[in-house]
């Protein structure tokens, strides 16, 4: 659900304790990576929204993954409907 604040209790330094520590470390790294990814997405959205040219990005299958407002207006398509 996106909440990585919980931590596994570590009761010893045996294999289970090491596993618990690894899970805690992984949780922290996933949260940091998710925050970095979200920051990059916000930056990209800001750049695209201020561009005067229409921009459409697709995945390998041709599905629209990003469409800025200029492209949406030029094509007279709602970007939320076009994505996917």
mmCIF file of N, CA and C in Angstrom:
data_model
loop_
_atom_site.group_PDB
_atom_site.id
_atom_site.type_symbol
_atom_site.label_atom_id
_atom_site.label_comp_id
_atom_site.label_asym_id
_atom_site.label_seq_id
_atom_site.Cartn_x
_atom_site.Cartn_y
_atom_site.Cartn_z
ATOM 1 N N UNK A 1 0.816 -1.203 0.000
ATOM 2 C CA UNK A 1 0.000 0.000 0.000
ATOM 3 C C UNK A 1 0.852 1.257 0.000
ATOM 4 N N UNK A 2 2.157 1.081 -0.099
ATOM 5 C CA UNK A 2 3.043 2.238 -0.176
ATOM 6 C C UNK A 2 3.547 2.727 1.158
ATOM 7 N N UNK A 3 3.175 2.069 2.241
ATOM 8 C CA UNK A 3 3.666 2.467 3.570
ATOM 9 C C UNK A 3 4.802 1.535 3.952
ATOM 10 N N UNK A 4 6.015 2.082 3.902
ATOM 11 C CA UNK A 4 7.199 1.275 4.215
ATOM 12 C C UNK A 4 7.797 1.650 5.564
ATOM 13 N N UNK A 5 7.020 2.284 6.417
ATOM 14 C CA UNK A 5 7.551 2.750 7.701
ATOM 15 C C UNK A 5 7.667 1.629 8.732
ATOM 16 N N UNK A 6 6.927 0.561 8.555
ATOM 17 C CA UNK A 6 6.990 -0.552 9.499
ATOM 18 C C UNK A 6 8.334 -1.249 9.452
ATOM 19 N N UNK A 7 8.762 -1.719 10.575
ATOM 20 C CA UNK A 7 10.031 -2.430 10.657
ATOM 21 C C UNK A 7 9.801 -3.785 11.320
ATOM 22 N N UNK A 8 10.566 -4.776 10.894
ATOM 23 C CA UNK A 8 10.508 -6.112 11.469
ATOM 24 C C UNK A 8 11.355 -6.115 12.738
ATOM 25 N N UNK A 9 10.814 -6.684 13.807
ATOM 26 C CA UNK A 9 11.573 -6.780 15.055
ATOM 27 C C UNK A 9 12.729 -7.768 14.887
ATOM 28 N N UNK A 10 13.892 -7.385 15.375
ATOM 29 C CA UNK A 10 15.076 -8.241 15.301
ATOM 30 C C UNK A 10 15.356 -8.761 16.701
ATOM 31 N N UNK A 11 15.330 -10.081 16.852
ATOM 32 C CA UNK A 11 15.496 -10.691 18.169
ATOM 33 C C UNK A 11 16.852 -11.339 18.368
ATOM 34 N N UNK A 12 17.676 -11.387 17.364
ATOM 35 C CA UNK A 12 18.971 -12.019 17.506
ATOM 36 C C UNK A 12 19.820 -11.783 16.275
ATOM 37 N N UNK A 13 21.011 -12.324 16.291
ATOM 38 C CA UNK A 13 21.928 -12.169 15.171
ATOM 39 C C UNK A 13 22.071 -13.454 14.358
ATOM 40 N N UNK A 14 21.144 -14.394 14.576
ATOM 41 C CA UNK A 14 21.181 -15.628 13.801
ATOM 42 C C UNK A 14 20.630 -15.364 12.391
ATOM 43 N N UNK A 15 20.360 -16.438 11.654
ATOM 44 C CA UNK A 15 19.891 -16.281 10.283
ATOM 45 C C UNK A 15 18.582 -15.503 10.210
ATOM 46 N N UNK A 16 17.669 -15.753 11.138
ATOM 47 C CA UNK A 16 16.397 -15.032 11.128
ATOM 48 C C UNK A 16 16.598 -13.558 11.455
ATOM 49 N N UNK A 17 17.510 -13.258 12.350
ATOM 50 C CA UNK A 17 17.818 -11.865 12.658
ATOM 51 C C UNK A 17 18.424 -11.152 11.462
ATOM 52 N N UNK A 18 19.309 -11.847 10.764
ATOM 53 C CA UNK A 18 19.903 -11.270 9.558
ATOM 54 C C UNK A 18 18.851 -11.062 8.471
ATOM 55 N N UNK A 19 17.929 -12.007 8.365
ATOM 56 C CA UNK A 19 16.842 -11.873 7.394
ATOM 57 C C UNK A 19 15.958 -10.677 7.752
ATOM 58 N N UNK A 20 15.642 -10.521 9.028
ATOM 59 C CA UNK A 20 14.831 -9.382 9.471
ATOM 60 C C UNK A 20 15.541 -8.066 9.158
ATOM 61 N N UNK A 21 16.843 -8.006 9.384
ATOM 62 C CA UNK A 21 17.606 -6.802 9.073
ATOM 63 C C UNK A 21 17.599 -6.527 7.577
ATOM 64 N N UNK A 22 17.714 -7.585 6.776
ATOM 65 C CA UNK A 22 17.689 -7.428 5.325
ATOM 66 C C UNK A 22 16.325 -6.912 4.860
ATOM 67 N N UNK A 23 15.251 -7.398 5.458
ATOM 68 C CA UNK A 23 13.904 -6.925 5.105
ATOM 69 C C UNK A 23 13.766 -5.451 5.471
ATOM 70 N N UNK A 24 14.262 -5.055 6.636
ATOM 71 C CA UNK A 24 14.206 -3.650 7.043
ATOM 72 C C UNK A 24 15.000 -2.767 6.088
ATOM 73 N N UNK A 25 16.194 -3.221 5.715
ATOM 74 C CA UNK A 25 17.019 -2.454 4.774
ATOM 75 C C UNK A 25 16.337 -2.344 3.411
ATOM 76 N N UNK A 26 15.758 -3.439 2.959
ATOM 77 C CA UNK A 26 15.063 -3.438 1.681
ATOM 78 C C UNK A 26 13.878 -2.476 1.719
ATOM 79 N N UNK A 27 13.154 -2.468 2.806
ATOM 80 C CA UNK A 27 12.015 -1.570 2.960
ATOM 81 C C UNK A 27 12.448 -0.112 2.832
ATOM 82 N N UNK A 28 13.548 0.225 3.458
ATOM 83 C CA UNK A 28 14.069 1.596 3.392
ATOM 84 C C UNK A 28 14.483 1.936 1.963
ATOM 85 N N UNK A 29 15.177 1.014 1.300
ATOM 86 C CA UNK A 29 15.642 1.275 -0.067
ATOM 87 C C UNK A 29 14.483 1.390 -1.055
ATOM 88 N N UNK A 30 13.450 0.583 -0.874
ATOM 89 C CA UNK A 30 12.289 0.664 -1.754
ATOM 90 C C UNK A 30 11.590 2.001 -1.562
ATOM 91 N N UNK A 31 11.447 2.441 -0.314
ATOM 92 C CA UNK A 31 10.819 3.734 -0.045
ATOM 93 C C UNK A 31 11.624 4.871 -0.674
ATOM 94 N N UNK A 32 12.944 4.840 -0.543
ATOM 95 C CA UNK A 32 13.788 5.873 -1.136
ATOM 96 C C UNK A 32 13.684 5.868 -2.663
ATOM 97 N N UNK A 33 13.679 4.685 -3.258
ATOM 98 C CA UNK A 33 13.571 4.577 -4.713
ATOM 99 C C UNK A 33 12.217 5.080 -5.193
ATOM 100 N N UNK A 34 11.176 4.779 -4.448
ATOM 101 C CA UNK A 34 9.845 5.238 -4.815
ATOM 102 C C UNK A 34 9.756 6.762 -4.723
ATOM 103 N N UNK A 35 10.338 7.342 -3.690
ATOM 104 C CA UNK A 35 10.354 8.800 -3.554
ATOM 105 C C UNK A 35 11.141 9.452 -4.686
ATOM 106 N N UNK A 36 12.280 8.871 -5.055
ATOM 107 C CA UNK A 36 13.083 9.413 -6.154
ATOM 108 C C UNK A 36 12.326 9.314 -7.473
ATOM 109 N N UNK A 37 11.656 8.205 -7.688
ATOM 110 C CA UNK A 37 10.883 8.012 -8.912
ATOM 111 C C UNK A 37 9.741 9.021 -8.981
ATOM 112 N N UNK A 38 9.081 9.247 -7.876
ATOM 113 C CA UNK A 38 7.980 10.220 -7.840
ATOM 114 C C UNK A 38 8.496 11.632 -8.081
ATOM 115 N N UNK A 39 9.663 11.964 -7.546
ATOM 116 C CA UNK A 39 10.254 13.285 -7.769
ATOM 117 C C UNK A 39 10.592 13.477 -9.248
ATOM 118 N N UNK A 40 11.140 12.445 -9.882
ATOM 119 C CA UNK A 40 11.447 12.517 -11.308
ATOM 120 C C UNK A 40 10.174 12.663 -12.130
ATOM 121 N N UNK A 41 9.136 11.971 -11.735
ATOM 122 C CA UNK A 41 7.857 12.056 -12.446
ATOM 123 C C UNK A 41 7.285 13.474 -12.348
ATOM 124 N N UNK A 42 7.342 14.070 -11.147
ATOM 125 C CA UNK A 42 6.848 15.439 -10.978
ATOM 126 C C UNK A 42 7.658 16.415 -11.823
ATOM 127 N N UNK A 43 8.964 16.214 -11.890
ATOM 128 C CA UNK A 43 9.826 17.068 -12.708
ATOM 129 C C UNK A 43 9.456 16.938 -14.182
ATOM 130 N N UNK A 44 9.282 15.718 -14.649
ATOM 131 C CA UNK A 44 8.889 15.478 -16.037
ATOM 132 C C UNK A 44 7.535 16.100 -16.332
ATOM 133 N N UNK A 45 6.585 15.928 -15.426
ATOM 134 C CA UNK A 45 5.263 16.521 -15.621
ATOM 135 C C UNK A 45 5.348 18.040 -15.723
ATOM 136 N N UNK A 46 6.205 18.639 -14.905
ATOM 137 C CA UNK A 46 6.369 20.092 -14.932
ATOM 138 C C UNK A 46 6.952 20.548 -16.266
ATOM 139 N N UNK A 47 7.971 19.851 -16.738
ATOM 140 C CA UNK A 47 8.592 20.206 -18.017
ATOM 141 C C UNK A 47 7.589 20.052 -19.153
ATOM 142 N N UNK A 48 6.882 18.932 -19.183
ATOM 143 C CA UNK A 48 5.923 18.687 -20.256
ATOM 144 C C UNK A 48 4.772 19.681 -20.246
ATOM 145 N N UNK A 49 4.332 20.071 -19.072
ATOM 146 C CA UNK A 49 3.185 20.979 -19.003
ATOM 147 C C UNK A 49 3.539 22.384 -19.479
ATOM 148 N N UNK A 50 4.821 22.741 -19.444
ATOM 149 C CA UNK A 50 5.239 24.071 -19.868
ATOM 150 C C UNK A 50 5.793 24.112 -21.299
ATOM 151 N N UNK A 51 5.762 22.985 -21.994
ATOM 152 C CA UNK A 51 6.238 22.950 -23.372
ATOM 153 C C UNK A 51 5.160 23.469 -24.315
ATOM 154 N N UNK A 52 5.596 24.192 -25.341
ATOM 155 C CA UNK A 52 4.637 24.697 -26.331
ATOM 156 C C UNK A 52 4.362 23.662 -27.424
ATOM 157 N N UNK A 53 5.217 22.650 -27.537
ATOM 158 C CA UNK A 53 5.019 21.578 -28.514
ATOM 159 C C UNK A 53 4.226 20.450 -27.875
ATOM 160 N N UNK A 54 3.452 19.774 -28.695
ATOM 161 C CA UNK A 54 2.734 18.605 -28.221
ATOM 162 C C UNK A 54 3.683 17.422 -28.099
ATOM 163 N N UNK A 55 3.580 16.693 -26.996
ATOM 164 C CA UNK A 55 4.450 15.541 -26.761
ATOM 165 C C UNK A 55 3.596 14.345 -26.365
ATOM 166 N N UNK A 56 3.848 13.230 -27.052
ATOM 167 C CA UNK A 56 3.187 11.972 -26.723
ATOM 168 C C UNK A 56 4.281 10.921 -26.600
ATOM 169 N N UNK A 57 4.278 10.190 -25.514
ATOM 170 C CA UNK A 57 5.232 9.096 -25.320
ATOM 171 C C UNK A 57 4.443 7.793 -25.240
ATOM 172 N N UNK A 58 4.994 6.756 -25.873
ATOM 173 C CA UNK A 58 4.340 5.453 -25.864
ATOM 174 C C UNK A 58 5.299 4.388 -25.337
ATOM 175 N N UNK A 59 4.727 3.286 -24.905
ATOM 176 C CA UNK A 59 5.555 2.149 -24.525
ATOM 177 C C UNK A 59 5.871 1.339 -25.774
ATOM 178 N N UNK A 60 6.506 0.206 -25.609
ATOM 179 C CA UNK A 60 6.927 -0.606 -26.758
ATOM 180 C C UNK A 60 5.759 -1.141 -27.571
ATOM 181 N N UNK A 61 4.599 -1.258 -26.933
ATOM 182 C CA UNK A 61 3.430 -1.776 -27.625
ATOM 183 C C UNK A 61 2.620 -0.683 -28.308
ATOM 184 N N UNK A 62 3.061 0.577 -28.155
ATOM 185 C CA UNK A 62 2.348 1.682 -28.772
ATOM 186 C C UNK A 62 1.280 2.297 -27.889
ATOM 187 N N UNK A 63 1.183 1.838 -26.654
ATOM 188 C CA UNK A 63 0.213 2.413 -25.726
ATOM 189 C C UNK A 63 0.719 3.760 -25.224
ATOM 190 N N UNK A 64 -0.143 4.750 -25.210
ATOM 191 C CA UNK A 64 0.226 6.081 -24.741
ATOM 192 C C UNK A 64 0.452 6.030 -23.233
ATOM 193 N N UNK A 65 1.644 6.485 -22.808
ATOM 194 C CA UNK A 65 1.937 6.522 -21.376
ATOM 195 C C UNK A 65 2.015 7.952 -20.855
ATOM 196 N N UNK A 66 2.327 8.895 -21.745
ATOM 197 C CA UNK A 66 2.401 10.304 -21.365
ATOM 198 C C UNK A 66 1.898 11.146 -22.534
ATOM 199 N N UNK A 67 1.069 12.116 -22.211
ATOM 200 C CA UNK A 67 0.619 13.073 -23.218
ATOM 201 C C UNK A 67 0.481 14.420 -22.525
ATOM 202 N N UNK A 68 1.158 15.432 -23.076
ATOM 203 C CA UNK A 68 1.039 16.737 -22.426
ATOM 204 C C UNK A 68 -0.229 17.444 -22.900
ATOM 205 N N UNK A 69 -0.539 18.548 -22.247
ATOM 206 C CA UNK A 69 -1.787 19.259 -22.524
ATOM 207 C C UNK A 69 -1.821 19.815 -23.946
ATOM 208 N N UNK A 70 -0.681 20.260 -24.452
ATOM 209 C CA UNK A 70 -0.638 20.802 -25.812
ATOM 210 C C UNK A 70 -1.033 19.732 -26.832
ATOM 211 N N UNK A 71 -0.499 18.525 -26.682
ATOM 212 C CA UNK A 71 -0.862 17.429 -27.591
ATOM 213 C C UNK A 71 -2.340 17.093 -27.445
ATOM 214 N N UNK A 72 -2.818 17.099 -26.221
ATOM 215 C CA UNK A 72 -4.225 16.810 -25.973
ATOM 216 C C UNK A 72 -5.126 17.818 -26.666
ATOM 217 N N UNK A 73 -4.754 19.099 -26.578
ATOM 218 C CA UNK A 73 -5.544 20.155 -27.233
ATOM 219 C C UNK A 73 -5.437 20.062 -28.759
ATOM 220 N N UNK A 74 -4.218 19.841 -29.261
ATOM 221 C CA UNK A 74 -4.023 19.761 -30.707
ATOM 222 C C UNK A 74 -4.813 18.613 -31.325
ATOM 223 N N UNK A 75 -4.864 17.490 -30.620
ATOM 224 C CA UNK A 75 -5.565 16.316 -31.140
ATOM 225 C C UNK A 75 -7.024 16.253 -30.698
ATOM 226 N N UNK A 76 -7.417 17.190 -29.825
ATOM 227 C CA UNK A 76 -8.775 17.225 -29.284
ATOM 228 C C UNK A 76 -9.143 15.896 -28.625
ATOM 229 N N UNK A 77 -8.212 15.409 -27.784
ATOM 230 C CA UNK A 77 -8.392 14.151 -27.055
ATOM 231 C C UNK A 77 -8.076 14.414 -25.592
ATOM 232 N N UNK A 78 -8.892 13.893 -24.703
ATOM 233 C CA UNK A 78 -8.622 13.976 -23.282
ATOM 234 C C UNK A 78 -7.419 13.077 -22.969
ATOM 235 N N UNK A 79 -6.368 13.654 -22.367
ATOM 236 C CA UNK A 79 -5.140 12.892 -22.088
ATOM 237 C C UNK A 79 -5.424 11.693 -21.191
ATOM 238 N N UNK A 80 -6.358 11.822 -20.256
ATOM 239 C CA UNK A 80 -6.672 10.701 -19.357
ATOM 240 C C UNK A 80 -7.287 9.532 -20.116
ATOM 241 N N UNK A 81 -8.042 9.834 -21.152
ATOM 242 C CA UNK A 81 -8.644 8.774 -21.969
ATOM 243 C C UNK A 81 -7.604 8.162 -22.897
ATOM 244 N N UNK A 82 -6.711 8.989 -23.426
ATOM 245 C CA UNK A 82 -5.707 8.513 -24.391
ATOM 246 C C UNK A 82 -4.652 7.632 -23.724
ATOM 247 N N UNK A 83 -4.308 7.934 -22.475
ATOM 248 C CA UNK A 83 -3.265 7.139 -21.810
ATOM 249 C C UNK A 83 -3.725 5.715 -21.616
ATOM 250 N N UNK A 84 -2.839 4.799 -21.941
ATOM 251 C CA UNK A 84 -3.150 3.386 -21.817
ATOM 252 C C UNK A 84 -3.563 2.819 -23.150
#
